[in-house]
mmCIF file of C-alpha atoms in Angstrom:
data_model
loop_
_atom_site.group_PDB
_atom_site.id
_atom_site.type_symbol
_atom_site.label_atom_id
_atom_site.label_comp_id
_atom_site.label_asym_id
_atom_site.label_seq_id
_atom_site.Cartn_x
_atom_site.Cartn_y
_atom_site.Cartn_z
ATOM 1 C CA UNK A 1 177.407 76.200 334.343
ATOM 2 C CA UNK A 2 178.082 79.915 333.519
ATOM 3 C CA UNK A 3 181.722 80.861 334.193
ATOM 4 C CA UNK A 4 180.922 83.332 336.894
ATOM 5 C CA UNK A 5 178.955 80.528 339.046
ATOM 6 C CA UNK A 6 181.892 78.429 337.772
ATOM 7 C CA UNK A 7 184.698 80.523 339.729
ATOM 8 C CA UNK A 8 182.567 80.926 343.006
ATOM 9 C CA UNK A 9 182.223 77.314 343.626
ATOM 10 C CA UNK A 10 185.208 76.391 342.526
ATOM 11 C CA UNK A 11 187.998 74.002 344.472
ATOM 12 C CA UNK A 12 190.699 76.993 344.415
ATOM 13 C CA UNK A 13 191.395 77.903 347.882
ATOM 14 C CA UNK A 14 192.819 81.620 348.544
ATOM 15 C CA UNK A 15 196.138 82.649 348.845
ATOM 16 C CA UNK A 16 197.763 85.803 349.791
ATOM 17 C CA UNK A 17 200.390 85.253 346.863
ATOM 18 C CA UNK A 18 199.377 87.305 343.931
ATOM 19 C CA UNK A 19 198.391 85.385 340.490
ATOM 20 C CA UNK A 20 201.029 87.207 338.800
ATOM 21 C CA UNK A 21 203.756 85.914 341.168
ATOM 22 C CA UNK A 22 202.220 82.768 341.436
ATOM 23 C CA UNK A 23 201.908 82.186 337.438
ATOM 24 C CA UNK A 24 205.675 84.056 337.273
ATOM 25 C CA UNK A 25 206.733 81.376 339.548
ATOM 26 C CA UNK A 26 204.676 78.173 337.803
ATOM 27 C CA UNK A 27 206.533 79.097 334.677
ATOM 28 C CA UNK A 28 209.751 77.793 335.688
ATOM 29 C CA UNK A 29 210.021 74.048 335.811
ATOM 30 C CA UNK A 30 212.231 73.721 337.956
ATOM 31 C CA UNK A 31 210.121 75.656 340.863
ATOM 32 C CA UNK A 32 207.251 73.248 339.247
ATOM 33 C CA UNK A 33 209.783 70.305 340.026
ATOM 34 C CA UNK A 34 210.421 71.451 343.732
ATOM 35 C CA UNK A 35 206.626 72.172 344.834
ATOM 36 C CA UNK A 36 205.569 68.583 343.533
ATOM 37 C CA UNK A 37 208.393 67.346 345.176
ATOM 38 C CA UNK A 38 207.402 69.200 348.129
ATOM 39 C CA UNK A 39 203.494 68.301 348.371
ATOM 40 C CA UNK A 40 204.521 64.439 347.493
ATOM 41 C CA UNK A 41 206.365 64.044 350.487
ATOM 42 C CA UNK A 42 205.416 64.430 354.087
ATOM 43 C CA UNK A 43 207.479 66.832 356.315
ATOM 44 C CA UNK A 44 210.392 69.165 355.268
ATOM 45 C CA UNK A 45 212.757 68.120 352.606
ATOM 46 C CA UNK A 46 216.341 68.597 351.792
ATOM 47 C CA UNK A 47 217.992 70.289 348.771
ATOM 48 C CA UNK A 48 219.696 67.233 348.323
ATOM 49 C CA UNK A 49 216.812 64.985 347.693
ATOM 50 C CA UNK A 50 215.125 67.673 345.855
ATOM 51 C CA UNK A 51 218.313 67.633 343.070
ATOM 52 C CA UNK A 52 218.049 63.882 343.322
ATOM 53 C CA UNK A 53 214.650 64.523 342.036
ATOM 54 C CA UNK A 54 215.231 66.487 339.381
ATOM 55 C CA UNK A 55 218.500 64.316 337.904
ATOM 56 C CA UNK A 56 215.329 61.337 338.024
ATOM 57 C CA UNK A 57 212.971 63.510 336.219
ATOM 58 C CA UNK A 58 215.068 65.083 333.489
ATOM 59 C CA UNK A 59 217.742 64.503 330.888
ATOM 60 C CA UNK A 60 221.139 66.687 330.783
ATOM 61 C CA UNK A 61 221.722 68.873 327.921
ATOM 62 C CA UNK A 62 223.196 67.943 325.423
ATOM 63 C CA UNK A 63 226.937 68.377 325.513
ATOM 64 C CA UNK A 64 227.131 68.378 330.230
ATOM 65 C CA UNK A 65 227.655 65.581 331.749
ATOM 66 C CA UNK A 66 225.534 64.037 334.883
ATOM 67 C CA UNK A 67 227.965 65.837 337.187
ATOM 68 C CA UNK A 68 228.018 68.973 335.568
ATOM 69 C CA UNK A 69 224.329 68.811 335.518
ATOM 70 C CA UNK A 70 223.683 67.951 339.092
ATOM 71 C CA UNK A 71 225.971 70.896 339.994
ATOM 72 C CA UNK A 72 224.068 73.448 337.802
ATOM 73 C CA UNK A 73 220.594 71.998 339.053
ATOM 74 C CA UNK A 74 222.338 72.441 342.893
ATOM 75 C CA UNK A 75 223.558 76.550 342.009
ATOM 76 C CA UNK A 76 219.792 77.047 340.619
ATOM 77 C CA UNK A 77 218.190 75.674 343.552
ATOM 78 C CA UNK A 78 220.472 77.093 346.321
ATOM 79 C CA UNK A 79 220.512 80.743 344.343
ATOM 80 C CA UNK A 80 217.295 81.293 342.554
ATOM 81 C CA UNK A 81 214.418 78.538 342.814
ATOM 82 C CA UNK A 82 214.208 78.432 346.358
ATOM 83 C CA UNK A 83 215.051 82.182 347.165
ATOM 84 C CA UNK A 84 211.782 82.948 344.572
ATOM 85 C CA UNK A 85 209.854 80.543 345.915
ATOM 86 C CA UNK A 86 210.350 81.590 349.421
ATOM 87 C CA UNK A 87 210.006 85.112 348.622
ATOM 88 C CA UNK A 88 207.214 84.451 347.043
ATOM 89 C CA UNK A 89 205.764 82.927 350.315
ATOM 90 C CA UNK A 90 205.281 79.047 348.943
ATOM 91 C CA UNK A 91 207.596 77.748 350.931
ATOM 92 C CA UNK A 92 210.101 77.975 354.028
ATOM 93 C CA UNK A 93 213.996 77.933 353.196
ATOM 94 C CA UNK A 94 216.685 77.916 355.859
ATOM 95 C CA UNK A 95 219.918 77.794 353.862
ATOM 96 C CA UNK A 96 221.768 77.020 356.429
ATOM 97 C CA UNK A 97 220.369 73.132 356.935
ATOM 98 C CA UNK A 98 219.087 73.706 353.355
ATOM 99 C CA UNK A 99 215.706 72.506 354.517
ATOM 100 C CA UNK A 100 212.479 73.068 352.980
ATOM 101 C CA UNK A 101 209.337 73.437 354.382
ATOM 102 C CA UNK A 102 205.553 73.868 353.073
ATOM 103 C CA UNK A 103 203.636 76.879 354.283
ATOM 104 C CA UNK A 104 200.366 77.708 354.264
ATOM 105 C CA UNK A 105 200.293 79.232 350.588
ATOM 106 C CA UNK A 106 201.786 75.609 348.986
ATOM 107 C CA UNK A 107 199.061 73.825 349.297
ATOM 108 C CA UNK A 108 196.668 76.800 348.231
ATOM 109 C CA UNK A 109 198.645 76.849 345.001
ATOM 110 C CA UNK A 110 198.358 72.719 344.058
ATOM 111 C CA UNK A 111 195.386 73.760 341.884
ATOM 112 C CA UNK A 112 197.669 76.090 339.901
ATOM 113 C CA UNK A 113 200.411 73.455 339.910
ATOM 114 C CA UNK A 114 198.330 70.297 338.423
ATOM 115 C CA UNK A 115 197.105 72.825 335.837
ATOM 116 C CA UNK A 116 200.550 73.850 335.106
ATOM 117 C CA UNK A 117 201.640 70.050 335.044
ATOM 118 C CA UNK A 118 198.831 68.926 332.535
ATOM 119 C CA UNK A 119 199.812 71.718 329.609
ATOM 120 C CA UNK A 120 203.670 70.416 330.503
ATOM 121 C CA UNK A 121 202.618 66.791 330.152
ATOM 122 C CA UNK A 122 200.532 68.161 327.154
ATOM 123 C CA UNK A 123 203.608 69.703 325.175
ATOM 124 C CA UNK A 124 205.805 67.629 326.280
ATOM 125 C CA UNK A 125 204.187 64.686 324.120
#
């Protein structure tokens, strides 16, 4: 299949979130860590469950303890993950209830996501 026949039947749905923002985005784990998270579950999720996540999925530096750890994963979340990703338009974010919500554009960027996933798996063995 030539490339060009390749990208007009291809599964990729489209977005209004620009590739650049949406690979800028993709590059952080921890925004990789929050849309999975996100298109796992059904319905709006909580900051809280989304650290829980994380603390599950990763190890702690070397040197910070589990507390200190949760606490910096909370700060990143609360001050730069989610504010980017809702800027971006991926998801919803009310701070207040610290509640997150998909929009339209998360699910149009899953294809991006499991690609970004496999190289992670990829390296990461």
């Amino acid at each position: 299949m030539e490339f060009d026949e390749e990208l007009s039947s291809s599964s990729v749905t489209e977005t209004t979130v620009s590739v650049d923002e949406l690979f800028d985005v993709l590059a952080r784990p921890a925004n990789r860590y929050v849309l999975t998270y996100l298109l796992r579950d059904e319905g709006p999720v909580y900051a809280h469950e989304l650290v829980e996540y994380i603390i599950d999925e990763t190890d702690p530096p070397e040197g910070l303890s589990e507390r200190e750890y949760r606490g910096q994963i909370d700060s990143r979340l609360l001050h730069v993950s989610l504010p980017k990703l809702e800027d971006v338009g991926l998801i919803e974010f009310d701070g207040r209830r610290q509640r997150i919500s998909e929009t339209d554009e998360t699910t149009a960027a899953l294809p991006y996501l499991r690609f970004a996933l496999v190289q992670q798996r990829s390296h990461d063995d």
